[in-house]
PDB file of C-alpha atoms in Angstrom:
ATOM      1  CA  UNK A   1     -41.468  20.404   4.968  1.00 41.00           C
ATOM      2  CA  UNK A   2     -37.738  20.295   4.146  1.00 49.00           C
ATOM      3  CA  UNK A   3     -36.360  16.814   3.475  1.00 55.00           C
ATOM      4  CA  UNK A   4     -33.914  15.413   6.018  1.00 67.00           C
ATOM      5  CA  UNK A   5     -31.740  12.276   6.130  1.00 91.00           C
ATOM      6  CA  UNK A   6     -32.862  11.406   9.656  1.00 93.00           C
ATOM      7  CA  UNK A   7     -36.279  12.154  11.118  1.00 95.00           C
ATOM      8  CA  UNK A   8     -36.846  11.353  14.786  1.00 95.00           C
ATOM      9  CA  UNK A   9     -40.459  11.386  15.942  1.00 97.00           C
ATOM     10  CA  UNK A  10     -40.769  11.883  19.711  1.00 95.00           C
ATOM     11  CA  UNK A  11     -44.462  12.137  20.586  1.00 96.00           C
ATOM     12  CA  UNK A  12     -46.773  10.385  23.093  1.00 95.00           C
ATOM     13  CA  UNK A  13     -47.351   6.704  22.337  1.00 96.00           C
ATOM     14  CA  UNK A  14     -51.008   7.055  21.397  1.00 97.00           C
ATOM     15  CA  UNK A  15     -50.265   9.975  19.049  1.00 97.00           C
ATOM     16  CA  UNK A  16     -47.481   8.231  17.139  1.00 97.00           C
ATOM     17  CA  UNK A  17     -49.532   6.389  14.515  1.00 97.00           C
ATOM     18  CA  UNK A  18     -51.444   9.539  13.608  1.00 97.00           C
ATOM     19  CA  UNK A  19     -48.283  11.620  13.326  1.00 98.00           C
ATOM     20  CA  UNK A  20     -46.561   9.084  11.057  1.00 98.00           C
ATOM     21  CA  UNK A  21     -49.652   8.766   8.864  1.00 97.00           C
ATOM     22  CA  UNK A  22     -49.958  12.544   8.692  1.00 97.00           C
ATOM     23  CA  UNK A  23     -46.326  12.971   7.660  1.00 96.00           C
ATOM     24  CA  UNK A  24     -46.818  10.381   4.928  1.00 95.00           C
ATOM     25  CA  UNK A  25     -49.908  12.156   3.599  1.00 95.00           C
ATOM     26  CA  UNK A  26     -48.014  15.466   3.549  1.00 93.00           C
ATOM     27  CA  UNK A  27     -45.240  13.919   1.472  1.00 92.00           C
ATOM     28  CA  UNK A  28     -42.718  14.623   4.211  1.00 91.00           C
ATOM     29  CA  UNK A  29     -41.286  11.107   4.150  1.00 94.00           C
ATOM     30  CA  UNK A  30     -38.761  10.331   1.450  1.00 92.00           C
ATOM     31  CA  UNK A  31     -37.130   7.193  -0.018  1.00 94.00           C
ATOM     32  CA  UNK A  32     -34.033   6.076   1.930  1.00 93.00           C
ATOM     33  CA  UNK A  33     -34.761   8.567   4.695  1.00 95.00           C
ATOM     34  CA  UNK A  34     -34.289   7.125   8.197  1.00 96.00           C
ATOM     35  CA  UNK A  35     -37.491   7.544  10.215  1.00 97.00           C
ATOM     36  CA  UNK A  36     -37.066   6.668  13.894  1.00 97.00           C
ATOM     37  CA  UNK A  37     -39.441   6.938  16.811  1.00 98.00           C
ATOM     38  CA  UNK A  38     -38.615   7.005  20.517  1.00 96.00           C
ATOM     39  CA  UNK A  39     -41.653   5.109  21.832  1.00 97.00           C
ATOM     40  CA  UNK A  40     -40.955   2.130  24.042  1.00 97.00           C
ATOM     41  CA  UNK A  41     -44.404   0.651  23.515  1.00 96.00           C
ATOM     42  CA  UNK A  42     -44.293   0.598  19.702  1.00 97.00           C
ATOM     43  CA  UNK A  43     -42.081  -1.303  17.336  1.00 97.00           C
ATOM     44  CA  UNK A  44     -41.790  -1.105  13.575  1.00 98.00           C
ATOM     45  CA  UNK A  45     -45.423  -1.702  12.612  1.00 97.00           C
ATOM     46  CA  UNK A  46     -46.420   1.853  13.481  1.00 98.00           C
ATOM     47  CA  UNK A  47     -43.876   3.047  10.887  1.00 98.00           C
ATOM     48  CA  UNK A  48     -45.580   1.183   8.023  1.00 98.00           C
ATOM     49  CA  UNK A  49     -46.626   4.427   6.260  1.00 97.00           C
ATOM     50  CA  UNK A  50     -42.989   5.533   6.314  1.00 97.00           C
ATOM     51  CA  UNK A  51     -41.841   2.197   4.882  1.00 97.00           C
ATOM     52  CA  UNK A  52     -44.487   2.495   2.159  1.00 97.00           C
ATOM     53  CA  UNK A  53     -42.939   5.857   1.243  1.00 96.00           C
ATOM     54  CA  UNK A  54     -39.535   4.196   0.911  1.00 96.00           C
ATOM     55  CA  UNK A  55     -38.127   5.302   4.259  1.00 96.00           C
ATOM     56  CA  UNK A  56     -36.047   3.083   6.520  1.00 97.00           C
ATOM     57  CA  UNK A  57     -37.630   2.440   9.961  1.00 97.00           C
ATOM     58  CA  UNK A  58     -36.086   2.368  13.436  1.00 97.00           C
ATOM     59  CA  UNK A  59     -37.476   2.159  16.964  1.00 98.00           C
ATOM     60  CA  UNK A  60     -35.058   3.784  19.433  1.00 96.00           C
ATOM     61  CA  UNK A  61     -36.320   4.073  22.995  1.00 97.00           C
ATOM     62  CA  UNK A  62     -34.092   5.631  25.677  1.00 95.00           C
ATOM     63  CA  UNK A  63     -34.552   3.694  28.912  1.00 96.00           C
ATOM     64  CA  UNK A  64     -34.597   6.808  31.070  1.00 94.00           C
ATOM     65  CA  UNK A  65     -37.165   8.961  32.824  1.00 89.00           C
ATOM     66  CA  UNK A  66     -37.418  12.569  31.672  1.00 86.00           C
ATOM     67  CA  UNK A  67     -39.087  14.955  34.105  1.00 79.00           C
ATOM     68  CA  UNK A  68     -38.664  18.126  32.063  1.00 83.00           C
ATOM     69  CA  UNK A  69     -35.762  19.494  34.096  1.00 84.00           C
ATOM     70  CA  UNK A  70     -32.251  20.645  33.184  1.00 81.00           C
ATOM     71  CA  UNK A  71     -30.868  17.340  34.479  1.00 82.00           C
ATOM     72  CA  UNK A  72     -32.596  15.283  31.768  1.00 80.00           C
ATOM     73  CA  UNK A  73     -30.026  15.722  29.003  1.00 80.00           C
ATOM     74  CA  UNK A  74     -27.110  14.758  31.190  1.00 82.00           C
ATOM     75  CA  UNK A  75     -28.777  11.437  31.984  1.00 83.00           C
ATOM     76  CA  UNK A  76     -28.606  10.211  28.391  1.00 83.00           C
ATOM     77  CA  UNK A  77     -24.946   9.226  28.445  1.00 87.00           C
ATOM     78  CA  UNK A  78     -24.401   5.635  29.441  1.00 92.00           C
ATOM     79  CA  UNK A  79     -28.039   4.531  29.378  1.00 95.00           C
ATOM     80  CA  UNK A  80     -29.561   1.654  27.416  1.00 97.00           C
ATOM     81  CA  UNK A  81     -31.737   2.118  24.343  1.00 97.00           C
ATOM     82  CA  UNK A  82     -34.405  -0.437  23.458  1.00 98.00           C
ATOM     83  CA  UNK A  83     -33.756  -0.859  19.730  1.00 98.00           C
ATOM     84  CA  UNK A  84     -35.864  -2.620  17.133  1.00 98.00           C
ATOM     85  CA  UNK A  85     -34.588  -2.507  13.573  1.00 97.00           C
ATOM     86  CA  UNK A  86     -34.687  -4.515  10.356  1.00 97.00           C
ATOM     87  CA  UNK A  87     -31.470  -6.547   9.933  1.00 96.00           C
ATOM     88  CA  UNK A  88     -30.192  -4.153   7.260  1.00 95.00           C
ATOM     89  CA  UNK A  89     -30.583  -1.224   9.673  1.00 96.00           C
ATOM     90  CA  UNK A  90     -28.973  -2.686  12.785  1.00 96.00           C
ATOM     91  CA  UNK A  91     -25.513  -1.282  12.087  1.00 96.00           C
ATOM     92  CA  UNK A  92     -26.987   2.180  11.528  1.00 95.00           C
ATOM     93  CA  UNK A  93     -29.074   1.892  14.689  1.00 96.00           C
ATOM     94  CA  UNK A  94     -26.041   0.870  16.747  1.00 97.00           C
ATOM     95  CA  UNK A  95     -24.089   3.843  15.397  1.00 96.00           C
ATOM     96  CA  UNK A  96     -26.897   6.264  16.283  1.00 94.00           C
ATOM     97  CA  UNK A  97     -27.103   4.917  19.821  1.00 95.00           C
ATOM     98  CA  UNK A  98     -23.330   5.132  20.153  1.00 95.00           C
ATOM     99  CA  UNK A  99     -23.425   8.768  18.997  1.00 92.00           C
ATOM    100  CA  UNK A 100     -25.891   9.431  21.829  1.00 90.00           C
ATOM    101  CA  UNK A 101     -23.531   7.807  24.328  1.00 92.00           C
ATOM    102  CA  UNK A 102     -25.811   4.845  24.922  1.00 95.00           C
ATOM    103  CA  UNK A 103     -25.833   1.066  24.624  1.00 96.00           C
ATOM    104  CA  UNK A 104     -28.307  -0.812  22.386  1.00 97.00           C
ATOM    105  CA  UNK A 105     -30.543  -3.519  23.799  1.00 97.00           C
ATOM    106  CA  UNK A 106     -32.042  -5.395  20.863  1.00 98.00           C
ATOM    107  CA  UNK A 107     -35.763  -5.939  21.403  1.00 98.00           C
ATOM    108  CA  UNK A 108     -37.791  -8.188  19.102  1.00 97.00           C
ATOM    109  CA  UNK A 109     -40.716  -6.354  17.530  1.00 96.00           C
ATOM    110  CA  UNK A 110     -43.284  -8.594  19.231  1.00 96.00           C
ATOM    111  CA  UNK A 111     -41.640  -8.028  22.633  1.00 97.00           C
ATOM    112  CA  UNK A 112     -41.830  -4.211  22.630  1.00 97.00           C
ATOM    113  CA  UNK A 113     -44.991  -4.045  24.750  1.00 96.00           C
ATOM    114  CA  UNK A 114     -43.502  -6.413  27.348  1.00 97.00           C
ATOM    115  CA  UNK A 115     -40.226  -4.465  27.379  1.00 98.00           C
ATOM    116  CA  UNK A 116     -42.094  -1.197  27.921  1.00 97.00           C
ATOM    117  CA  UNK A 117     -44.392  -2.693  30.573  1.00 97.00           C
ATOM    118  CA  UNK A 118     -41.321  -3.779  32.545  1.00 97.00           C
ATOM    119  CA  UNK A 119     -39.833  -0.282  32.442  1.00 97.00           C
ATOM    120  CA  UNK A 120     -43.110   1.414  33.365  1.00 96.00           C
ATOM    121  CA  UNK A 121     -43.622  -1.058  36.222  1.00 96.00           C
ATOM    122  CA  UNK A 122     -40.126  -0.470  37.560  1.00 96.00           C
ATOM    123  CA  UNK A 123     -39.853   3.302  37.137  1.00 96.00           C
ATOM    124  CA  UNK A 124     -43.286   4.945  36.879  1.00 95.00           C
ATOM    125  CA  UNK A 125     -44.838   2.777  39.574  1.00 96.00           C
ATOM    126  CA  UNK A 126     -41.789   3.355  41.762  1.00 97.00           C
ATOM    127  CA  UNK A 127     -42.613   7.080  41.782  1.00 96.00           C
ATOM    128  CA  UNK A 128     -46.153   6.283  42.927  1.00 97.00           C
ATOM    129  CA  UNK A 129     -44.875   3.873  45.576  1.00 97.00           C
ATOM    130  CA  UNK A 130     -42.387   6.389  46.989  1.00 97.00           C
ATOM    131  CA  UNK A 131     -45.009   9.128  47.124  1.00 97.00           C
ATOM    132  CA  UNK A 132     -47.462   6.776  48.833  1.00 97.00           C
ATOM    133  CA  UNK A 133     -44.821   5.933  51.439  1.00 98.00           C
ATOM    134  CA  UNK A 134     -44.087   9.631  51.933  1.00 98.00           C
ATOM    135  CA  UNK A 135     -47.795  10.363  52.434  1.00 98.00           C
ATOM    136  CA  UNK A 136     -48.115   7.639  55.061  1.00 98.00           C
ATOM    137  CA  UNK A 137     -45.038   8.954  56.890  1.00 98.00           C
ATOM    138  CA  UNK A 138     -46.663  12.406  56.978  1.00 98.00           C
ATOM    139  CA  UNK A 139     -49.772  10.737  58.397  1.00 97.00           C
ATOM    140  CA  UNK A 140     -47.504   9.284  61.091  1.00 97.00           C
ATOM    141  CA  UNK A 141     -46.193  12.753  61.959  1.00 98.00           C
ATOM    142  CA  UNK A 142     -42.906  12.754  60.047  1.00 98.00           C
ATOM    143  CA  UNK A 143     -42.155  16.315  58.915  1.00 98.00           C
ATOM    144  CA  UNK A 144     -39.580  15.482  56.247  1.00 98.00           C
ATOM    145  CA  UNK A 145     -40.369  12.016  54.853  1.00 98.00           C
ATOM    146  CA  UNK A 146     -37.917  12.451  51.996  1.00 98.00           C
ATOM    147  CA  UNK A 147     -35.057  12.492  54.535  1.00 98.00           C
ATOM    148  CA  UNK A 148     -36.261   9.240  56.056  1.00 98.00           C
ATOM    149  CA  UNK A 149     -36.858   7.521  52.735  1.00 98.00           C
ATOM    150  CA  UNK A 150     -33.755   8.669  50.864  1.00 98.00           C
ATOM    151  CA  UNK A 151     -31.091   6.385  52.412  1.00 98.00           C
ATOM    152  CA  UNK A 152     -33.534   3.509  52.899  1.00 98.00           C
ATOM    153  CA  UNK A 153     -34.875   3.491  49.356  1.00 98.00           C
ATOM    154  CA  UNK A 154     -31.471   4.027  47.759  1.00 97.00           C
ATOM    155  CA  UNK A 155     -30.042   1.077  49.709  1.00 97.00           C
ATOM    156  CA  UNK A 156     -33.010  -1.131  48.813  1.00 97.00           C
ATOM    157  CA  UNK A 157     -32.727  -0.230  45.120  1.00 97.00           C
ATOM    158  CA  UNK A 158     -28.980  -0.770  44.995  1.00 97.00           C
ATOM    159  CA  UNK A 159     -29.304  -4.095  46.805  1.00 97.00           C
ATOM    160  CA  UNK A 160     -32.140  -5.250  44.533  1.00 97.00           C
ATOM    161  CA  UNK A 161     -30.177  -4.452  41.371  1.00 97.00           C
ATOM    162  CA  UNK A 162     -27.096  -6.194  42.745  1.00 97.00           C
ATOM    163  CA  UNK A 163     -28.597  -9.101  44.686  1.00 96.00           C
ATOM    164  CA  UNK A 164     -32.009  -9.781  43.170  1.00 96.00           C
ATOM    165  CA  UNK A 165     -34.462 -11.466  45.539  1.00 95.00           C
ATOM    166  CA  UNK A 166     -31.679 -11.932  48.085  1.00 95.00           C
ATOM    167  CA  UNK A 167     -31.993  -8.205  48.836  1.00 96.00           C
ATOM    168  CA  UNK A 168     -35.425  -8.736  50.382  1.00 95.00           C
ATOM    169  CA  UNK A 169     -35.803  -7.832  54.050  1.00 95.00           C
ATOM    170  CA  UNK A 170     -38.732  -6.913  56.279  1.00 95.00           C
ATOM    171  CA  UNK A 171     -41.777  -8.585  57.839  1.00 96.00           C
ATOM    172  CA  UNK A 172     -43.022 -10.390  54.732  1.00 96.00           C
ATOM    173  CA  UNK A 173     -39.646 -12.063  54.143  1.00 94.00           C
ATOM    174  CA  UNK A 174     -39.691 -13.213  57.786  1.00 94.00           C
ATOM    175  CA  UNK A 175     -43.294 -14.397  57.713  1.00 94.00           C
ATOM    176  CA  UNK A 176     -44.280 -11.933  60.465  1.00 95.00           C
ATOM    177  CA  UNK A 177     -48.037 -12.241  60.071  1.00 95.00           C
ATOM    178  CA  UNK A 178     -48.758 -10.203  63.190  1.00 95.00           C
ATOM    179  CA  UNK A 179     -46.820  -7.201  61.949  1.00 96.00           C
ATOM    180  CA  UNK A 180     -48.407  -7.367  58.505  1.00 96.00           C
ATOM    181  CA  UNK A 181     -51.846  -7.653  60.086  1.00 95.00           C
ATOM    182  CA  UNK A 182     -51.174  -4.474  62.046  1.00 96.00           C
ATOM    183  CA  UNK A 183     -50.108  -2.777  58.823  1.00 97.00           C
ATOM    184  CA  UNK A 184     -53.330  -3.862  57.142  1.00 96.00           C
ATOM    185  CA  UNK A 185     -55.430  -2.669  60.061  1.00 95.00           C
ATOM    186  CA  UNK A 186     -53.854   0.781  60.350  1.00 96.00           C
ATOM    187  CA  UNK A 187     -53.896   1.359  56.595  1.00 96.00           C
ATOM    188  CA  UNK A 188     -57.551   0.410  56.517  1.00 95.00           C
ATOM    189  CA  UNK A 189     -58.245   3.050  59.141  1.00 96.00           C
ATOM    190  CA  UNK A 190     -55.889   5.792  57.967  1.00 96.00           C
ATOM    191  CA  UNK A 191     -55.506   5.417  54.201  1.00 97.00           C
ATOM    192  CA  UNK A 192     -57.903   2.839  52.759  1.00 95.00           C
ATOM    193  CA  UNK A 193     -56.909   3.899  49.248  1.00 95.00           C
ATOM    194  CA  UNK A 194     -53.417   2.521  49.922  1.00 96.00           C
ATOM    195  CA  UNK A 195     -54.584  -0.824  51.291  1.00 95.00           C
ATOM    196  CA  UNK A 196     -55.293  -2.705  48.034  1.00 94.00           C
ATOM    197  CA  UNK A 197     -51.859  -1.811  46.680  1.00 95.00           C
ATOM    198  CA  UNK A 198     -50.157  -2.790  49.930  1.00 96.00           C
ATOM    199  CA  UNK A 199     -51.952  -6.155  49.897  1.00 96.00           C
ATOM    200  CA  UNK A 200     -51.065  -6.846  46.277  1.00 95.00           C
ATOM    201  CA  UNK A 201     -47.396  -5.955  46.688  1.00 96.00           C
ATOM    202  CA  UNK A 202     -47.075  -7.833  49.971  1.00 97.00           C
ATOM    203  CA  UNK A 203     -48.618 -10.925  48.405  1.00 96.00           C
ATOM    204  CA  UNK A 204     -46.279 -10.728  45.419  1.00 96.00           C
ATOM    205  CA  UNK A 205     -43.363 -10.165  47.803  1.00 96.00           C
ATOM    206  CA  UNK A 206     -44.377 -13.295  49.710  1.00 96.00           C
ATOM    207  CA  UNK A 207     -44.589 -15.299  46.481  1.00 95.00           C
ATOM    208  CA  UNK A 208     -41.094 -14.239  45.486  1.00 96.00           C
ATOM    209  CA  UNK A 209     -39.733 -14.875  48.982  1.00 95.00           C
ATOM    210  CA  UNK A 210     -41.141 -18.400  48.877  1.00 95.00           C
ATOM    211  CA  UNK A 211     -39.893 -19.077  45.336  1.00 94.00           C
ATOM    212  CA  UNK A 212     -36.392 -17.865  46.179  1.00 94.00           C
ATOM    213  CA  UNK A 213     -36.232 -19.965  49.346  1.00 93.00           C
ATOM    214  CA  UNK A 214     -36.100 -17.007  51.722  1.00 91.00           C
ATOM    215  CA  UNK A 215     -39.467 -17.921  53.259  1.00 93.00           C
ATOM    216  CA  UNK A 216     -40.702 -21.463  53.890  1.00 93.00           C
ATOM    217  CA  UNK A 217     -44.226 -22.203  52.703  1.00 91.00           C
ATOM    218  CA  UNK A 218     -45.199 -23.498  56.144  1.00 90.00           C
ATOM    219  CA  UNK A 219     -44.011 -20.237  57.734  1.00 89.00           C
ATOM    220  CA  UNK A 220     -45.985 -18.193  55.224  1.00 93.00           C
ATOM    221  CA  UNK A 221     -49.416 -19.715  55.866  1.00 93.00           C
ATOM    222  CA  UNK A 222     -50.587 -17.209  58.504  1.00 94.00           C
ATOM    223  CA  UNK A 223     -49.119 -14.341  56.501  1.00 94.00           C
ATOM    224  CA  UNK A 224     -50.948 -15.381  53.343  1.00 94.00           C
ATOM    225  CA  UNK A 225     -54.167 -15.699  55.322  1.00 94.00           C
ATOM    226  CA  UNK A 226     -53.805 -12.067  56.426  1.00 94.00           C
ATOM    227  CA  UNK A 227     -53.147 -10.902  52.892  1.00 93.00           C
ATOM    228  CA  UNK A 228     -56.005 -12.946  51.435  1.00 86.00           C
ATOM    229  CA  UNK A 229     -58.613 -11.405  53.754  1.00 60.00           C
ATOM    230  CA  UNK A 230     -60.876  -9.062  51.780  1.00 62.00           C
ATOM    231  CA  UNK A 231     -61.411  -6.382  54.430  1.00 48.00           C
ATOM    232  CA  UNK A 232     -59.611  -4.745  57.310  1.00 41.00           C
ATOM    233  CA  UNK A 233     -57.979  -7.378  59.489  1.00 42.00           C
ATOM    234  CA  UNK A 234     -57.807  -7.246  63.264  1.00 44.00           C
ATOM    235  CA  UNK A 235     -54.257  -6.841  64.492  1.00 42.00           C
ATOM    236  CA  UNK A 236     -52.676 -10.054  65.734  1.00 40.00           C
ATOM    237  CA  UNK A 237     -51.235  -9.785  69.195  1.00 36.00           C
TER     238      UNK A 237
END
């Protein structure tokens, strides 16, 4: 393999250690070479074979979703990169991120897993949540659920990013136990696979509403009883 000043390894998280070790065994890693990976879940430890070969390690993770479409490349400019680097490499890392049009967010090596979990929770699980909502709208007879969800979800996302917990609306934030009980009942009948997720998210929503002062604990008691029930709950009239 031809030597290069900068080697960027962009492979699935679980394949990264094997690829780095393989490159080291092949003699592809050189002293003073910059070896960077784009995994959000890994930090510098996975690059130990490169360091042993004299290379300089970097972890550069673009905080963006890539769906394999033509739009992916255009989304790089202006995004954040989760960067972990030895002190001597921070200036180089910042310059690389700047060349890509991004902004560095410095992540401690031991915090990489937490950083990546937060991004996966916010982005990957959002895709699942939106598709679940679209499926339930189809069950309700809506022909084009994406048209219904688009303005609603965009407004909720924008409000959440701007206002935090103060963006919360809906039956849980109001303590409407009867409405939530009807949700639980109909999901149990129509889409039981969605019910555990609905319960978990509604309970976490209630916890945050209480903590932020948007819902009084005394007003949440009946709601929490509905969400704590293990099976399908009868609708409250």
